[in-house]
Amino acid sequence: MKTNKLELLKKLSSLLKMSLNQPGLVILLSSAQKKHRLVEERFAEMLSECECAKNSVFPFKELNAVKYFEKNFFSILFLSIFKAVGIPEERILKYGVILHALRTIITCTDNILDNENKGPVFLAVGIDNAVLNNTMLSLLAYKVMGQTIREVSHDAETAARIEAKILDSICSIGKGENVAKIYDIMPVPRKITEDVHMKIGGELLRLALIAPMENERGFVGELQNIEAGVLGIGVALQMLDDVTDAAEDLSHIKSNYLASWIMYQEEDGIFSFDDLKEYADKNDQNFCTDFKRSVASVVNSAIEKALDGFDMLCCGGFPITRIQAVRILNLMFGLRGLTQEWKMSRYA
């Protein structure tokens, strides 16, 4: 364990390129990773209160420190934000459990919609049906979330308000997915950001903040800045997802930020939606090569929006500089399979 912790510290220090007199963020993230282990243990304990979840599998638990950090990056980032704001450790643990339950619910929903099998936890009850399995796990995770919300809240009214706001936000995210379908023409980039990315990107990340924002009245100012930062980062990440998903989105007649940029900004020539869809259907399509100006512009815009988001996190008390934020974004690009796109940016 000690060797793994040193390996993680070395990796983080190298990643963020900090000097010895700037260890704050490395120590904070390392501490948050340790807290996340406790979150996962508590989540497993609460899940196993139901007989059908006693043999649940947690595939990330046995990973070494570096791999564990990568797999749980956003959860660990949020725990580090809660620590930086000054929320007491006991309540951070509970907010972490709520976040882990939300992560499980969202992943189960994605698994059902996309016919996938991924996530930080799996049931082992012998149900040979992916939809039933994911539905059951989602219900169990909601039970854990609701119980933890009631434990951490000041009163029953606050707990009920938190649950209602979480459900309303999840519904809003679902509407964002629906708006992404194209029924007439490809929206301009700004409309995609406002109508789609703000919901399925910004609001998705903001789910983690609903409970503390409603419950931690002593940290309202800090959490409002954090909220603004998280919304910006979430939108930026969705812009990047649209770079990797351009061909798939075009094939399914969905709005896509990169495709919209190509059509309306005309940096790589004049292309209609039909032109881009025909291109997307080819086996040898490569947007990074064939639309490099547009890809670079979208990537740079996403990075700048994310950096503005990290600036707001800093206003909320999260100890991060612009240089460190760039290093974290470099990591995030790598985790999302966007190494080539990062190299195309002005920040590489």
mmCIF file of C-alpha atoms in Angstrom:
data_model
loop_
_atom_site.group_PDB
_atom_site.id
_atom_site.type_symbol
_atom_site.label_atom_id
_atom_site.label_comp_id
_atom_site.label_asym_id
_atom_site.label_seq_id
_atom_site.Cartn_x
_atom_site.Cartn_y
_atom_site.Cartn_z
ATOM 1 C CA MET A 1 0.000 0.000 0.000
ATOM 2 C CA LYS A 2 2.801 2.416 0.890
ATOM 3 C CA THR A 3 4.529 1.697 -2.432
ATOM 4 C CA ASN A 4 1.274 2.336 -4.329
ATOM 5 C CA LYS A 5 0.755 5.628 -2.491
ATOM 6 C CA LEU A 6 4.271 6.773 -3.371
ATOM 7 C CA GLU A 7 3.686 5.746 -6.956
ATOM 8 C CA LEU A 8 0.513 7.836 -7.044
ATOM 9 C CA LEU A 9 2.240 10.876 -5.513
ATOM 10 C CA LYS A 10 5.058 10.563 -8.043
ATOM 11 C CA LYS A 11 2.560 10.269 -10.892
ATOM 12 C CA LEU A 12 0.552 13.274 -9.719
ATOM 13 C CA SER A 13 3.640 15.386 -9.130
ATOM 14 C CA SER A 14 4.964 14.537 -12.573
ATOM 15 C CA LEU A 15 1.588 15.168 -14.147
ATOM 16 C CA LEU A 16 1.094 18.557 -12.542
ATOM 17 C CA LYS A 17 4.804 19.457 -12.781
ATOM 18 C CA MET A 18 4.766 21.098 -9.372
ATOM 19 C CA SER A 19 7.804 22.290 -7.524
ATOM 20 C CA LEU A 20 8.525 21.074 -4.002
ATOM 21 C CA ASN A 21 7.098 24.276 -2.538
ATOM 22 C CA GLN A 22 3.715 23.761 -4.257
ATOM 23 C CA PRO A 23 2.567 20.345 -3.008
ATOM 24 C CA GLY A 24 -0.957 21.406 -1.977
ATOM 25 C CA LEU A 25 -2.958 19.992 -4.882
ATOM 26 C CA VAL A 26 -1.009 16.710 -4.967
ATOM 27 C CA ILE A 27 -1.609 16.148 -1.246
ATOM 28 C CA LEU A 28 -5.275 17.113 -1.581
ATOM 29 C CA LEU A 29 -5.914 14.703 -4.458
ATOM 30 C CA SER A 30 -4.013 11.918 -2.732
ATOM 31 C CA SER A 31 -6.061 12.441 0.437
ATOM 32 C CA ALA A 32 -9.276 12.456 -1.605
ATOM 33 C CA GLN A 33 -8.287 9.156 -3.219
ATOM 34 C CA LYS A 34 -7.893 7.615 0.247
ATOM 35 C CA LYS A 35 -11.326 8.985 1.167
ATOM 36 C CA HIS A 36 -12.806 7.467 -1.996
ATOM 37 C CA ARG A 37 -11.676 4.018 -0.860
ATOM 38 C CA LEU A 38 -13.695 4.570 2.325
ATOM 39 C CA VAL A 39 -16.656 5.793 0.271
ATOM 40 C CA GLU A 40 -16.628 2.615 -1.793
ATOM 41 C CA GLU A 41 -16.421 0.475 1.354
ATOM 42 C CA ARG A 42 -19.370 2.282 2.929
ATOM 43 C CA PHE A 43 -21.383 2.033 -0.289
ATOM 44 C CA ALA A 44 -20.710 -1.723 -0.413
ATOM 45 C CA GLU A 45 -21.800 -2.139 3.214
ATOM 46 C CA MET A 46 -25.071 -0.304 2.630
ATOM 47 C CA LEU A 47 -25.706 -2.137 -0.634
ATOM 48 C CA SER A 48 -25.244 -5.508 1.084
ATOM 49 C CA GLU A 49 -28.030 -4.744 3.554
ATOM 50 C CA CYS A 50 -30.195 -6.303 0.843
ATOM 51 C CA GLU A 51 -29.609 -10.023 0.387
ATOM 52 C CA CYS A 52 -29.525 -9.736 -3.404
ATOM 53 C CA ALA A 53 -26.501 -7.423 -3.232
ATOM 54 C CA LYS A 54 -24.319 -9.312 -0.756
ATOM 55 C CA ASN A 55 -22.095 -10.774 -3.491
ATOM 56 C CA SER A 56 -21.755 -7.597 -5.560
ATOM 57 C CA VAL A 57 -18.509 -7.184 -7.496
ATOM 58 C CA PHE A 58 -16.434 -3.985 -7.338
ATOM 59 C CA PRO A 59 -13.930 -4.272 -10.221
ATOM 60 C CA PHE A 60 -11.904 -1.139 -9.387
ATOM 61 C CA LYS A 61 -11.110 -2.055 -5.783
ATOM 62 C CA GLU A 62 -8.067 -4.180 -6.601
ATOM 63 C CA LEU A 63 -6.470 -1.683 -8.985
ATOM 64 C CA ASN A 64 -3.165 -0.083 -8.054
ATOM 65 C CA ALA A 65 -3.172 3.519 -6.889
ATOM 66 C CA VAL A 66 -2.555 5.090 -10.304
ATOM 67 C CA LYS A 67 -5.178 3.014 -12.152
ATOM 68 C CA TYR A 68 -7.653 3.532 -9.317
ATOM 69 C CA PHE A 69 -7.145 7.296 -9.578
ATOM 70 C CA GLU A 70 -7.727 7.227 -13.331
ATOM 71 C CA LYS A 71 -10.898 5.101 -13.098
ATOM 72 C CA ASN A 72 -12.396 7.271 -10.355
ATOM 73 C CA PHE A 73 -10.985 10.620 -11.455
ATOM 74 C CA PHE A 74 -14.122 12.761 -11.272
ATOM 75 C CA SER A 75 -15.353 11.232 -8.019
ATOM 76 C CA ILE A 76 -11.953 11.882 -6.436
ATOM 77 C CA LEU A 77 -11.916 15.415 -7.857
ATOM 78 C CA PHE A 78 -15.275 16.172 -6.218
ATOM 79 C CA LEU A 79 -14.126 14.756 -2.873
ATOM 80 C CA SER A 80 -11.034 16.963 -3.077
ATOM 81 C CA ILE A 81 -13.274 19.972 -3.816
ATOM 82 C CA PHE A 82 -15.417 19.230 -0.752
ATOM 83 C CA LYS A 83 -12.252 18.986 1.363
ATOM 84 C CA ALA A 84 -10.879 22.252 -0.025
ATOM 85 C CA VAL A 85 -14.149 24.076 0.683
ATOM 86 C CA GLY A 86 -13.912 23.020 4.339
ATOM 87 C CA ILE A 87 -16.810 20.572 4.679
ATOM 88 C CA PRO A 88 -16.259 18.267 7.701
ATOM 89 C CA GLU A 89 -14.783 14.825 6.916
ATOM 90 C CA GLU A 90 -17.768 12.831 8.178
ATOM 91 C CA ARG A 91 -20.140 14.665 5.850
ATOM 92 C CA ILE A 92 -17.691 14.430 2.934
ATOM 93 C CA LEU A 93 -17.877 10.648 3.295
ATOM 94 C CA LYS A 94 -21.656 10.768 3.052
ATOM 95 C CA TYR A 95 -21.628 13.109 0.057
ATOM 96 C CA GLY A 96 -19.173 10.687 -1.522
ATOM 97 C CA VAL A 97 -21.613 7.798 -0.989
ATOM 98 C CA ILE A 98 -24.412 9.855 -2.545
ATOM 99 C CA LEU A 99 -22.156 10.599 -5.520
ATOM 100 C CA HIS A 100 -21.192 6.925 -5.862
ATOM 101 C CA ALA A 101 -24.873 5.965 -5.851
ATOM 102 C CA LEU A 102 -25.626 8.608 -8.497
ATOM 103 C CA ARG A 103 -22.711 7.393 -10.594
ATOM 104 C CA THR A 104 -24.118 3.855 -10.402
ATOM 105 C CA ILE A 105 -27.643 4.993 -11.366
ATOM 106 C CA ILE A 106 -26.413 7.008 -14.365
ATOM 107 C CA THR A 107 -24.129 4.192 -15.515
ATOM 108 C CA CYS A 108 -26.935 1.627 -15.230
ATOM 109 C CA THR A 109 -29.162 3.883 -17.337
ATOM 110 C CA ASP A 110 -26.421 4.235 -19.961
ATOM 111 C CA ASN A 111 -25.924 0.457 -19.946
ATOM 112 C CA ILE A 112 -29.610 -0.088 -20.700
ATOM 113 C CA LEU A 113 -29.752 2.578 -23.419
ATOM 114 C CA ASP A 114 -26.483 1.588 -25.104
ATOM 115 C CA ASN A 115 -26.553 -2.161 -24.426
ATOM 116 C CA GLU A 116 -23.236 -1.965 -22.561
ATOM 117 C CA ASN A 117 -21.808 -3.562 -19.446
ATOM 118 C CA LYS A 118 -19.676 -1.090 -17.518
ATOM 119 C CA GLY A 119 -19.484 0.576 -14.142
ATOM 120 C CA PRO A 120 -17.872 0.549 -10.680
ATOM 121 C CA VAL A 121 -20.177 -2.191 -9.319
ATOM 122 C CA PHE A 122 -22.023 -5.249 -10.638
ATOM 123 C CA LEU A 123 -24.637 -7.474 -9.053
ATOM 124 C CA ALA A 124 -23.992 -11.213 -8.865
ATOM 125 C CA VAL A 125 -27.469 -12.682 -8.379
ATOM 126 C CA GLY A 126 -27.736 -14.877 -11.454
ATOM 127 C CA ILE A 127 -30.126 -12.658 -13.426
ATOM 128 C CA ASP A 128 -29.295 -13.480 -17.031
ATOM 129 C CA ASN A 129 -30.796 -10.287 -18.430
ATOM 130 C CA ALA A 130 -28.827 -7.061 -18.741
ATOM 131 C CA VAL A 131 -31.869 -4.784 -18.478
ATOM 132 C CA LEU A 132 -33.183 -6.483 -15.329
ATOM 133 C CA ASN A 133 -29.700 -6.546 -13.813
ATOM 134 C CA ASN A 134 -29.134 -2.846 -14.389
ATOM 135 C CA THR A 135 -32.647 -1.946 -13.248
ATOM 136 C CA MET A 136 -32.189 -3.888 -10.003
ATOM 137 C CA LEU A 137 -28.789 -2.330 -9.346
ATOM 138 C CA SER A 138 -30.191 1.143 -10.038
ATOM 139 C CA LEU A 139 -32.985 0.562 -7.493
ATOM 140 C CA LEU A 140 -30.491 -0.648 -4.897
ATOM 141 C CA ALA A 141 -28.251 2.368 -5.520
ATOM 142 C CA TYR A 142 -31.239 4.689 -5.132
ATOM 143 C CA LYS A 143 -32.017 3.043 -1.775
ATOM 144 C CA VAL A 144 -28.444 3.743 -0.614
ATOM 145 C CA MET A 145 -28.619 7.316 -1.907
ATOM 146 C CA GLY A 146 -31.923 8.076 -0.210
ATOM 147 C CA GLN A 147 -30.783 6.588 3.095
ATOM 148 C CA THR A 148 -27.540 8.583 3.019
ATOM 149 C CA ILE A 149 -29.341 11.824 2.111
ATOM 150 C CA ARG A 150 -31.535 11.388 5.167
ATOM 151 C CA GLU A 151 -28.496 10.674 7.349
ATOM 152 C CA VAL A 152 -26.554 13.767 6.267
ATOM 153 C CA SER A 153 -29.430 16.253 6.057
ATOM 154 C CA HIS A 154 -30.339 18.648 8.843
ATOM 155 C CA ASP A 155 -34.019 17.727 8.694
ATOM 156 C CA ALA A 156 -36.619 15.748 6.752
ATOM 157 C CA GLU A 157 -37.618 18.778 4.686
ATOM 158 C CA THR A 158 -34.051 19.297 3.465
ATOM 159 C CA ALA A 159 -33.706 15.591 2.633
ATOM 160 C CA ALA A 160 -36.932 15.621 0.614
ATOM 161 C CA ARG A 161 -35.810 18.758 -1.235
ATOM 162 C CA ILE A 162 -32.441 17.186 -2.120
ATOM 163 C CA GLU A 163 -34.066 14.026 -3.503
ATOM 164 C CA ALA A 164 -36.563 16.072 -5.523
ATOM 165 C CA LYS A 165 -33.842 18.300 -6.985
ATOM 166 C CA ILE A 166 -31.715 15.283 -7.918
ATOM 167 C CA LEU A 167 -34.644 13.633 -9.714
ATOM 168 C CA ASP A 168 -35.563 16.894 -11.483
ATOM 169 C CA SER A 169 -31.953 17.305 -12.608
ATOM 170 C CA ILE A 170 -31.773 13.729 -13.916
ATOM 171 C CA CYS A 171 -34.993 14.376 -15.844
ATOM 172 C CA SER A 172 -33.519 17.584 -17.279
ATOM 173 C CA ILE A 173 -30.428 15.657 -18.393
ATOM 174 C CA GLY A 174 -32.711 13.154 -20.125
ATOM 175 C CA LYS A 175 -34.456 15.996 -21.947
ATOM 176 C CA GLY A 176 -31.050 17.177 -23.138
ATOM 177 C CA GLU A 177 -30.486 13.782 -24.724
ATOM 178 C CA ASN A 178 -33.844 14.114 -26.502
ATOM 179 C CA VAL A 179 -33.096 17.641 -27.734
ATOM 180 C CA ALA A 180 -29.916 16.297 -29.332
ATOM 181 C CA LYS A 181 -32.000 14.614 -32.046
ATOM 182 C CA ILE A 182 -32.229 16.625 -35.272
ATOM 183 C CA TYR A 183 -35.716 17.065 -36.739
ATOM 184 C CA ASP A 184 -35.051 19.987 -39.055
ATOM 185 C CA ILE A 185 -31.549 21.444 -39.437
ATOM 186 C CA MET A 186 -28.264 21.224 -37.553
ATOM 187 C CA PRO A 187 -28.317 23.886 -34.802
ATOM 188 C CA VAL A 188 -25.539 26.466 -34.680
ATOM 189 C CA PRO A 189 -22.745 25.738 -32.152
ATOM 190 C CA ARG A 190 -24.059 28.205 -29.561
ATOM 191 C CA LYS A 191 -27.513 26.545 -29.505
ATOM 192 C CA ILE A 192 -25.959 23.107 -29.056
ATOM 193 C CA THR A 193 -24.038 24.420 -26.047
ATOM 194 C CA GLU A 194 -27.139 26.040 -24.513
ATOM 195 C CA ASP A 195 -29.733 23.344 -25.245
ATOM 196 C CA VAL A 196 -27.713 20.133 -25.146
ATOM 197 C CA HIS A 197 -24.276 20.466 -23.567
ATOM 198 C CA MET A 198 -25.457 22.491 -20.589
ATOM 199 C CA LYS A 199 -27.806 19.629 -19.708
ATOM 200 C CA ILE A 200 -25.989 16.410 -20.580
ATOM 201 C CA GLY A 201 -22.577 17.887 -19.749
ATOM 202 C CA GLY A 202 -22.935 20.663 -17.195
ATOM 203 C CA GLU A 203 -25.957 19.382 -15.263
ATOM 204 C CA LEU A 204 -24.591 15.849 -15.252
ATOM 205 C CA LEU A 205 -21.480 16.945 -13.356
ATOM 206 C CA ARG A 206 -23.515 19.299 -11.161
ATOM 207 C CA LEU A 207 -25.496 16.340 -9.783
ATOM 208 C CA ALA A 208 -22.618 15.828 -7.329
ATOM 209 C CA LEU A 209 -23.183 19.298 -5.857
ATOM 210 C CA ILE A 210 -26.933 19.217 -5.237
ATOM 211 C CA ALA A 211 -26.772 17.610 -1.784
ATOM 212 C CA PRO A 212 -23.984 19.793 -0.338
ATOM 213 C CA MET A 213 -25.417 22.984 -1.874
ATOM 214 C CA GLU A 214 -28.779 22.353 -0.200
ATOM 215 C CA ASN A 215 -27.335 21.115 3.085
ATOM 216 C CA GLU A 216 -24.141 23.133 3.698
ATOM 217 C CA ARG A 217 -25.549 26.570 4.406
ATOM 218 C CA GLY A 218 -22.248 27.744 5.845
ATOM 219 C CA PHE A 219 -20.462 27.336 2.507
ATOM 220 C CA VAL A 220 -22.997 28.900 0.120
ATOM 221 C CA GLY A 221 -20.610 31.398 -1.474
ATOM 222 C CA GLU A 222 -17.844 28.852 -2.039
ATOM 223 C CA LEU A 223 -20.226 26.250 -3.454
ATOM 224 C CA GLN A 224 -21.836 28.746 -5.838
ATOM 225 C CA ASN A 225 -18.416 29.427 -7.354
ATOM 226 C CA ILE A 226 -17.740 25.693 -7.483
ATOM 227 C CA GLU A 227 -21.099 25.167 -9.213
ATOM 228 C CA ALA A 228 -20.253 27.732 -11.904
ATOM 229 C CA GLY A 229 -16.894 26.057 -12.449
ATOM 230 C CA VAL A 230 -18.354 22.564 -12.649
ATOM 231 C CA LEU A 231 -20.967 23.669 -15.192
ATOM 232 C CA GLY A 232 -18.235 25.129 -17.402
ATOM 233 C CA ILE A 233 -16.055 22.043 -17.138
ATOM 234 C CA GLY A 234 -19.027 19.785 -17.879
ATOM 235 C CA VAL A 235 -19.900 21.726 -21.022
ATOM 236 C CA ALA A 236 -16.259 21.633 -22.131
ATOM 237 C CA LEU A 237 -16.104 17.854 -21.708
ATOM 238 C CA GLN A 238 -19.253 17.446 -23.761
ATOM 239 C CA MET A 239 -17.725 19.567 -26.526
ATOM 240 C CA LEU A 240 -14.786 17.158 -26.525
ATOM 241 C CA ASP A 241 -17.086 14.138 -26.590
ATOM 242 C CA ASP A 242 -18.671 15.618 -29.713
ATOM 243 C CA VAL A 243 -15.250 15.563 -31.368
ATOM 244 C CA THR A 244 -14.875 11.818 -30.798
ATOM 245 C CA ASP A 245 -18.571 11.067 -31.436
ATOM 246 C CA ALA A 246 -18.992 13.129 -34.607
ATOM 247 C CA ALA A 247 -19.344 10.192 -36.994
ATOM 248 C CA GLU A 248 -21.727 8.306 -34.696
ATOM 249 C CA ASP A 249 -23.887 11.383 -34.060
ATOM 250 C CA LEU A 250 -24.134 12.198 -37.756
ATOM 251 C CA SER A 251 -25.095 8.614 -38.568
ATOM 252 C CA HIS A 252 -27.878 8.768 -35.946
ATOM 253 C CA ILE A 253 -29.060 12.239 -37.058
ATOM 254 C CA LYS A 254 -28.066 13.900 -33.784
ATOM 255 C CA SER A 255 -26.733 17.379 -33.208
ATOM 256 C CA ASN A 256 -22.974 17.527 -32.880
ATOM 257 C CA TYR A 257 -20.818 20.520 -31.971
ATOM 258 C CA LEU A 258 -17.917 19.644 -34.285
ATOM 259 C CA ALA A 259 -20.213 18.989 -37.243
ATOM 260 C CA SER A 260 -22.033 22.250 -36.562
ATOM 261 C CA TRP A 261 -18.719 24.118 -36.377
ATOM 262 C CA ILE A 262 -17.596 22.625 -39.700
ATOM 263 C CA MET A 263 -20.877 23.641 -41.362
ATOM 264 C CA TYR A 264 -21.256 27.156 -39.996
ATOM 265 C CA GLN A 265 -17.678 28.357 -39.476
ATOM 266 C CA GLU A 266 -16.447 26.957 -42.819
ATOM 267 C CA GLU A 267 -12.810 26.783 -41.688
ATOM 268 C CA ASP A 268 -12.191 23.647 -43.775
ATOM 269 C CA GLY A 269 -14.459 24.463 -46.704
ATOM 270 C CA ILE A 270 -18.213 24.479 -47.359
ATOM 271 C CA PHE A 271 -20.087 21.352 -46.273
ATOM 272 C CA SER A 272 -23.777 20.577 -45.883
ATOM 273 C CA PHE A 273 -25.233 18.147 -43.347
ATOM 274 C CA ASP A 274 -25.664 15.557 -46.111
ATOM 275 C CA ASP A 275 -22.010 15.998 -47.096
ATOM 276 C CA LEU A 276 -20.878 15.343 -43.525
ATOM 277 C CA LYS A 277 -23.231 12.397 -43.048
ATOM 278 C CA GLU A 278 -21.937 10.799 -46.229
ATOM 279 C CA TYR A 279 -18.393 11.372 -44.989
ATOM 280 C CA ALA A 280 -19.234 9.925 -41.548
ATOM 281 C CA ASP A 281 -20.591 6.735 -43.128
ATOM 282 C CA LYS A 282 -17.248 5.979 -44.783
ATOM 283 C CA ASN A 283 -14.951 3.446 -43.132
ATOM 284 C CA ASP A 284 -11.845 5.590 -43.577
ATOM 285 C CA GLN A 285 -13.188 8.845 -42.092
ATOM 286 C CA ASN A 286 -10.785 10.781 -39.865
ATOM 287 C CA PHE A 287 -12.049 14.174 -38.732
ATOM 288 C CA CYS A 288 -8.707 15.104 -37.159
ATOM 289 C CA THR A 289 -6.987 14.741 -40.505
ATOM 290 C CA ASP A 290 -9.657 15.954 -42.911
ATOM 291 C CA PHE A 291 -11.083 18.795 -40.795
ATOM 292 C CA LYS A 292 -8.029 19.714 -38.772
ATOM 293 C CA ARG A 293 -8.760 23.458 -38.558
ATOM 294 C CA SER A 294 -12.250 22.850 -37.211
ATOM 295 C CA VAL A 295 -11.098 20.165 -34.778
ATOM 296 C CA ALA A 296 -8.327 22.413 -33.462
ATOM 297 C CA SER A 297 -10.754 25.316 -33.015
ATOM 298 C CA VAL A 298 -13.299 23.198 -31.114
ATOM 299 C CA VAL A 299 -10.607 21.636 -28.934
ATOM 300 C CA ASN A 300 -9.112 25.039 -28.103
ATOM 301 C CA SER A 301 -12.562 26.439 -27.299
ATOM 302 C CA ALA A 302 -13.286 23.479 -25.024
ATOM 303 C CA ILE A 303 -9.957 23.857 -23.210
ATOM 304 C CA GLU A 304 -10.533 27.577 -22.679
ATOM 305 C CA LYS A 305 -14.036 26.956 -21.298
ATOM 306 C CA ALA A 306 -12.666 24.275 -18.979
ATOM 307 C CA LEU A 307 -9.863 26.576 -17.798
ATOM 308 C CA ASP A 308 -12.442 29.261 -17.007
ATOM 309 C CA GLY A 309 -14.244 26.576 -15.027
ATOM 310 C CA PHE A 310 -11.113 25.750 -13.042
ATOM 311 C CA ASP A 311 -10.679 29.479 -12.370
ATOM 312 C CA MET A 312 -14.117 29.435 -10.735
ATOM 313 C CA LEU A 313 -13.141 26.369 -8.688
ATOM 314 C CA CYS A 314 -10.170 28.405 -7.465
ATOM 315 C CA CYS A 315 -12.559 31.226 -6.477
ATOM 316 C CA GLY A 316 -14.433 28.643 -4.435
ATOM 317 C CA GLY A 317 -11.309 27.638 -2.511
ATOM 318 C CA PHE A 318 -9.908 24.818 -4.656
ATOM 319 C CA PRO A 319 -6.110 25.283 -4.725
ATOM 320 C CA ILE A 320 -5.333 25.184 -8.423
ATOM 321 C CA THR A 321 -3.359 27.461 -10.733
ATOM 322 C CA ARG A 322 -3.842 27.855 -14.475
ATOM 323 C CA ILE A 323 -0.724 25.798 -15.166
ATOM 324 C CA GLN A 324 -1.958 22.975 -12.917
ATOM 325 C CA ALA A 325 -5.388 23.142 -14.586
ATOM 326 C CA VAL A 326 -3.758 22.672 -17.993
ATOM 327 C CA ARG A 327 -1.946 19.591 -16.640
ATOM 328 C CA ILE A 328 -5.184 18.144 -15.296
ATOM 329 C CA LEU A 329 -6.858 18.767 -18.645
ATOM 330 C CA ASN A 330 -3.993 16.939 -20.335
ATOM 331 C CA LEU A 331 -4.779 13.963 -18.091
ATOM 332 C CA MET A 332 -8.494 14.227 -18.845
ATOM 333 C CA PHE A 333 -7.789 14.219 -22.587
ATOM 334 C CA GLY A 334 -5.746 11.054 -22.146
ATOM 335 C CA LEU A 335 -8.470 9.347 -20.111
ATOM 336 C CA ARG A 336 -11.010 10.148 -22.836
ATOM 337 C CA GLY A 337 -8.768 8.844 -25.645
ATOM 338 C CA LEU A 338 -8.064 12.314 -27.011
ATOM 339 C CA THR A 339 -4.270 12.313 -27.076
ATOM 340 C CA GLN A 340 -4.164 13.189 -30.776
ATOM 341 C CA GLU A 341 -6.633 16.037 -30.264
ATOM 342 C CA TRP A 342 -4.600 17.438 -27.359
ATOM 343 C CA LYS A 343 -1.546 17.588 -29.599
ATOM 344 C CA MET A 344 -3.560 19.687 -32.055
ATOM 345 C CA SER A 345 -4.314 22.319 -29.406
ATOM 346 C CA ARG A 346 -2.304 25.429 -28.605
ATOM 347 C CA TYR A 347 -1.806 24.076 -25.074
ATOM 348 C CA ALA A 348 0.134 20.951 -26.062
#
